[in-house]
């Protein structure tokens, strides 16, 4: 390390343990020697809560691959030590995905140490807070849009539907698609949040509770594009209702992991179903997507979407997220009171 951080011998972290096959998380004091190795040591300013974090912290999903593990797939902060020439003390950086909070101690800690190959310099014009209001969720939304464009989605082709619309990924996707000039349809289970979704730019809001899905292999063709946070029956319905050459980006499973459909949408309408895996995105594409997030895909209403959670209140967020009660993004502030 280029700077002595020997004064850091007890910092707070939210660590996930396993006992008798059951995992659970809690705050703990750690020393630097206790966390995983890496060339870059970061003092965290912000982290964020993603659905995967809630699954990991509560044990509701088998997400953690190595116990104990500090949770948190995201972090943004300042470099306080680096043995890699690409990063210097004082640099503002972001880390999302890879093994963070899954197989490598993650972002729910005052200090995070990672391999230099995982570190993204904070894009010009973006603050650390903004980077975590975006976080894995916004990165996933932008990656999905980027991949849909590569699959020939353009606003002129027709309506784009976003499911799980009030969630973190979807709230940001709606803004990005709106800014691109797409006609956006938001599908939500929250009937009280239609105004919020219109504020984000949705042209139409559909209620999940009133949705008639039908059962035929092909239903009325409606969507040129679809971003799906939900999976299960919702994704099956999307495959049946895509227009000719429509493209679906599947990134989530809040409604289930199964997919029951037929080949008809694929062979008669040329529907493309593309998978989105943000965590494993290689660095060149990762940098390209973050560049877009700071420029043409920059979400204009981040303050409306993001709410701040003081670090010590982090555990309160997990059950709310799993119950689908949250709206937008939860940004974890390491130094906030409250
Ligand atoms: N593939 C990747 O790289 C990647 C990256 C990030 C996230 N994800 C996944 O994407 C999904 C969304 O993540 P997120 O961070 O945006 O989560 P989130 O903020 O909790 O949003 C999820 C939204 O899904 C909807 N929902 C919740 N329970 C549901 C149910 N039982 N049936 C149908 N809809 C339900 C809710 O929206 P409404 O109430 O508005 O319908 C909820 O707000 C998760 O499955 C997450 O694991 C994947």
XYZ file of C-alpha atoms and ligand atoms in Angstrom:
386
model
C 0.000 0.000 0.000
C 1.247 3.478 -0.805
C -0.248 5.017 2.329
C -0.189 3.778 5.875
C -3.640 2.828 7.043
C -2.384 1.162 10.189
C -4.674 3.401 12.244
C -7.598 1.408 10.841
C -7.860 -1.508 13.211
C -11.554 -1.580 14.008
C -14.134 -0.598 11.418
C -17.774 -1.537 10.981
C -18.943 -4.147 8.524
C -22.160 -6.062 7.903
C -21.017 -9.664 7.682
C -23.051 -12.700 6.684
C -22.512 -15.967 8.535
C -23.839 -19.471 8.224
C -24.742 -21.694 11.147
C -26.389 -25.117 10.837
C -27.162 -24.406 7.182
C -28.957 -21.120 7.951
C -27.400 -17.804 6.959
C -27.897 -14.470 8.657
C -26.128 -11.138 8.835
C -25.032 -8.728 11.546
C -22.731 -5.802 12.285
C -19.240 -6.636 13.418
C -15.957 -4.800 14.008
C -13.157 -5.908 11.691
C -9.483 -5.071 11.214
C -7.931 -4.725 7.766
C -6.285 -8.129 8.164
C -9.758 -9.679 8.445
C -10.970 -8.755 4.954
C -10.097 -10.344 1.638
C -6.891 -9.346 -0.125
C -6.588 -7.126 -3.183
C -4.373 -4.413 -4.602
C -6.759 -1.527 -3.925
C -8.040 -0.442 -0.516
C -11.077 1.828 -0.641
C -12.665 3.914 2.092
C -16.378 3.496 1.418
C -18.529 6.573 1.128
C -21.636 4.860 -0.230
C -22.952 1.427 -1.035
C -26.407 0.447 -2.233
C -28.964 -2.292 -1.700
C -29.775 -4.594 -4.572
C -32.246 -7.479 -4.561
C -29.329 -9.915 -4.471
C -28.082 -8.275 -1.257
C -31.454 -8.834 0.395
C -31.450 -12.482 -0.676
C -27.907 -12.906 0.630
C -28.349 -11.120 3.953
C -31.513 -12.942 4.921
C -30.644 -16.343 3.484
C -33.795 -16.154 1.324
C -31.595 -17.040 -1.641
C -28.444 -19.127 -1.881
C -26.288 -16.239 -3.019
C -23.224 -16.346 -0.778
C -20.565 -18.679 -2.075
C -18.128 -18.354 0.838
C -18.980 -17.820 4.525
C -18.450 -15.607 6.384
C -18.597 -12.816 3.837
C -19.144 -9.083 4.173
C -22.307 -8.337 2.164
C -22.851 -5.686 -0.497
C -22.345 -6.062 -4.240
C -21.647 -2.322 -4.686
C -19.298 0.280 -3.276
C -18.151 3.803 -4.137
C -15.414 5.621 -2.312
C -11.858 6.930 -2.275
C -8.686 4.927 -2.686
C -6.658 4.986 0.546
C -4.054 2.439 -0.517
C -2.946 0.949 -3.797
C -0.160 -1.316 -4.961
C -1.397 -1.094 -8.557
C -0.120 1.728 -10.723
C -3.567 2.307 -12.303
C -4.922 3.673 -8.994
C -3.540 6.266 -6.597
C -4.510 7.444 -3.133
C -7.363 9.932 -3.405
C -8.860 8.496 -6.610
C -12.647 8.230 -6.575
C -13.734 4.772 -7.688
C -16.663 2.372 -8.064
C -16.777 -1.402 -7.707
C -19.879 -3.409 -8.624
C -20.398 -7.112 -9.124
C -17.611 -9.615 -9.762
C -17.292 -11.502 -6.468
C -18.290 -8.546 -4.276
C -20.546 -9.536 -1.400
C -20.777 -13.089 -2.715
C -17.356 -14.736 -2.653
C -15.249 -11.705 -1.676
C -15.882 -9.289 1.212
C -18.207 -6.630 -0.185
C -19.404 -3.058 0.087
C -21.294 -3.082 3.403
C -18.178 -1.980 5.276
C -16.262 1.187 6.006
C -13.261 -0.272 4.152
C -13.256 -2.538 1.117
C -10.234 -4.216 -0.504
C -10.486 -5.619 -4.017
C -8.386 -6.732 -6.986
C -7.431 -3.737 -9.126
C -9.010 -5.453 -12.148
C -12.457 -4.897 -10.584
C -12.093 -1.154 -10.041
C -13.833 1.419 -12.254
C -12.685 5.054 -12.060
C -15.623 7.316 -11.198
C -16.794 8.678 -14.564
C -16.222 12.385 -15.132
C -19.178 14.502 -14.052
C -20.632 11.833 -11.736
C -20.537 12.081 -7.931
C -19.944 9.142 -5.602
C -23.544 9.464 -4.393
C -24.863 9.387 -7.959
C -22.755 6.339 -8.768
C -24.441 4.401 -5.981
C -27.909 5.761 -6.753
C -27.182 4.037 -10.066
C -25.144 1.089 -8.704
C -25.616 -2.465 -9.959
C -29.283 -1.662 -10.660
C -28.584 1.234 -13.037
C -25.630 -0.562 -14.552
C -27.921 -3.526 -15.290
C -30.566 -1.260 -16.832
C -27.972 0.419 -19.059
C -26.357 -2.907 -19.998
C -29.771 -4.300 -20.938
C -30.528 -1.261 -23.112
C -27.081 -1.433 -24.700
C -27.595 -5.112 -25.583
C -31.140 -4.430 -26.838
C -29.792 -1.725 -29.145
C -27.251 -4.239 -30.446
C -30.313 -6.385 -31.192
C -31.804 -3.614 -33.296
C -34.153 -1.982 -30.798
C -34.824 1.631 -31.777
C -37.608 3.898 -30.459
C -39.338 3.901 -33.870
C -40.053 0.178 -33.619
C -42.775 0.600 -31.006
C -43.599 0.363 -27.322
C -41.098 -0.871 -24.739
C -42.496 -2.451 -21.577
C -40.655 -2.476 -18.237
C -41.815 -4.936 -15.565
C -41.331 -4.690 -11.801
C -41.538 -1.023 -12.692
C -41.112 0.617 -9.282
C -37.988 -1.445 -8.503
C -34.432 -0.168 -8.633
C -33.421 -1.503 -12.046
C -36.782 -0.688 -13.624
C -37.081 2.860 -12.191
C -33.753 3.714 -13.790
C -34.518 1.845 -17.031
C -37.748 3.837 -17.458
C -35.823 7.096 -17.252
C -33.144 5.961 -19.681
C -35.641 4.652 -22.244
C -37.713 7.835 -21.980
C -34.635 9.960 -22.566
C -33.852 7.834 -25.657
C -37.273 8.720 -27.034
C -38.971 5.353 -26.462
C -42.673 4.999 -25.726
C -42.447 3.335 -22.303
C -45.096 1.172 -20.671
C -44.558 0.450 -16.965
C -46.045 -2.718 -15.464
C -46.359 -2.544 -11.685
C -48.018 -4.332 -8.802
C -48.247 -1.068 -6.840
C -51.491 0.702 -7.742
C -50.530 3.676 -5.563
C -47.362 4.423 -7.549
C -48.719 5.259 -10.999
C -47.936 8.971 -10.553
C -44.335 8.146 -9.572
C -43.919 6.056 -12.720
C -45.365 8.828 -14.899
C -42.996 11.288 -13.226
C -40.103 9.050 -14.298
C -41.358 9.276 -17.868
C -43.636 6.258 -18.376
C -46.166 7.015 -21.136
C -48.537 4.333 -19.880
C -48.831 2.459 -16.590
C -50.377 -1.003 -16.426
C -51.496 -2.706 -13.244
C -50.144 -6.201 -12.690
C -53.205 -6.993 -10.585
C -55.562 -6.393 -13.530
C -53.444 -8.029 -16.216
C -55.161 -10.582 -18.479
C -52.302 -12.805 -19.597
C -54.160 -15.269 -21.824
C -52.884 -18.776 -22.488
C -52.379 -18.999 -26.251
C -48.826 -19.542 -27.580
C -49.170 -16.182 -29.362
C -51.310 -13.376 -27.983
C -51.859 -9.907 -29.479
C -48.450 -8.533 -30.476
C -47.759 -5.370 -28.468
C -44.105 -4.794 -27.565
C -41.035 -3.956 -29.622
C -38.921 -4.318 -26.485
C -39.254 -5.600 -22.929
C -37.046 -5.307 -19.853
C -38.059 -7.940 -17.364
C -37.295 -7.881 -13.641
C -39.888 -10.504 -12.779
C -39.438 -13.796 -14.680
C -41.953 -16.628 -14.218
C -45.454 -16.065 -15.624
C -44.690 -12.452 -16.485
C -41.772 -13.378 -18.721
C -43.813 -16.158 -20.329
C -46.547 -13.596 -21.085
C -43.962 -11.242 -22.583
C -42.740 -13.924 -24.987
C -46.357 -14.385 -26.166
C -47.012 -10.679 -26.678
C -43.859 -9.447 -28.421
C -44.110 -7.916 -31.864
C -42.214 -9.217 -34.905
C -38.461 -9.242 -34.113
C -39.114 -7.894 -30.637
C -36.313 -8.150 -28.092
C -36.663 -9.093 -24.433
C -33.892 -8.459 -21.902
C -34.324 -10.899 -19.016
C -32.445 -9.845 -15.893
C -34.620 -10.630 -12.877
C -36.611 -13.254 -11.052
C -38.634 -11.437 -8.382
C -41.731 -13.331 -9.582
C -40.118 -16.726 -10.133
C -37.317 -18.596 -11.821
C -39.351 -20.814 -14.121
C -40.229 -20.054 -17.715
C -43.060 -21.910 -19.412
C -43.519 -20.885 -23.000
C -43.383 -22.399 -26.486
C -41.073 -21.958 -29.442
C -43.822 -20.148 -31.389
C -42.768 -16.574 -30.470
C -39.220 -17.396 -31.553
C -39.958 -19.148 -34.848
C -43.038 -17.206 -35.978
C -42.243 -13.719 -34.689
C -38.433 -13.836 -34.538
C -38.533 -12.835 -30.874
C -35.116 -12.558 -29.253
C -34.698 -13.376 -25.567
C -31.383 -12.068 -24.290
C -29.920 -12.725 -20.859
C -28.293 -9.981 -18.821
C -25.565 -10.771 -16.298
C -24.170 -7.563 -14.861
C -21.803 -9.092 -12.301
C -19.583 -10.863 -14.817
C -19.442 -8.049 -17.393
C -15.890 -7.782 -18.723
C -14.030 -4.546 -18.029
C -14.028 -3.030 -21.566
C -17.835 -3.297 -21.831
C -18.201 -2.271 -18.177
C -16.278 0.953 -18.819
C -18.333 1.611 -21.947
C -21.604 1.194 -20.038
C -20.441 3.442 -17.158
C -19.418 6.030 -19.735
C -22.929 5.914 -21.188
C -24.384 6.196 -17.662
C -22.482 9.443 -17.244
C -23.528 10.718 -20.659
C -26.364 9.702 -23.013
C -28.005 7.231 -20.587
C -27.532 9.412 -17.499
C -30.764 9.171 -15.460
C -32.071 12.708 -14.972
C -34.177 12.082 -11.860
C -31.783 10.268 -9.554
C -32.804 12.262 -6.479
C -36.449 11.255 -6.990
C -35.494 7.584 -7.307
C -32.873 7.273 -4.573
C -33.384 7.468 -0.837
C -30.557 7.468 1.683
C -30.222 4.720 4.271
C -27.756 5.323 7.113
C -25.416 2.318 7.370
C -26.686 1.300 10.808
C -30.250 1.041 9.447
C -29.258 -1.232 6.548
C -30.861 -4.429 7.966
C -34.296 -2.750 7.970
C -34.229 -2.571 4.167
C -33.828 -6.268 3.387
C -37.298 -7.569 4.354
C -39.004 -4.591 2.702
C -37.148 -5.319 -0.512
C -38.026 -9.017 -0.501
C -41.687 -8.169 0.095
C -41.607 -5.841 -2.934
C -42.551 -2.858 -0.764
C -39.741 -0.516 -1.750
C -39.660 2.023 -4.515
C -36.544 3.038 -6.426
C -33.053 2.779 -5.000
C -31.686 2.517 -1.473
C -28.300 4.239 -1.181
C -26.340 3.272 1.925
C -24.452 6.242 3.364
C -21.519 5.239 5.525
C -21.428 8.561 7.387
C -25.080 9.622 7.522
C -26.853 10.177 10.822
C -30.379 8.992 11.307
N -29.066 -10.064 -14.010
C -28.434 -9.113 -13.340
O -27.280 -8.797 -13.574
C -29.211 -8.374 -12.280
C -28.734 -7.167 -11.755
C -29.548 -6.478 -10.844
C -30.761 -7.037 -10.449
N -31.134 -8.238 -10.940
C -32.412 -8.832 -10.590
O -33.431 -7.981 -11.081
C -34.559 -8.028 -10.210
C -34.896 -6.610 -9.750
O -33.817 -6.117 -8.967
P -33.981 -4.712 -8.210
O -32.691 -4.436 -7.540
O -34.570 -3.708 -9.135
O -35.060 -5.137 -7.107
P -36.194 -4.247 -6.425
O -35.764 -2.840 -6.324
O -36.583 -4.975 -5.200
O -37.388 -4.301 -7.493
C -38.086 -5.461 -7.783
C -39.503 -5.128 -8.223
O -40.108 -6.328 -8.713
C -41.512 -6.258 -8.457
N -41.879 -7.465 -7.701
C -41.529 -7.787 -6.438
N -42.065 -8.966 -6.078
C -42.757 -9.398 -7.149
C -43.552 -10.560 -7.423
N -43.724 -11.520 -6.502
N -44.126 -10.683 -8.637
C -43.944 -9.738 -9.571
N -43.223 -8.602 -9.365
C -42.634 -8.453 -8.172
C -41.773 -5.002 -7.653
O -42.161 -3.970 -8.575
P -43.688 -3.508 -8.792
O -44.328 -3.563 -7.446
O -43.589 -2.159 -9.374
O -44.282 -4.512 -9.745
C -40.412 -4.666 -7.093
O -40.286 -3.321 -6.796
C -34.186 -8.994 -9.094
O -34.647 -10.286 -9.412
C -32.670 -8.963 -9.108
O -32.089 -10.111 -8.558
C -30.375 -8.912 -11.837
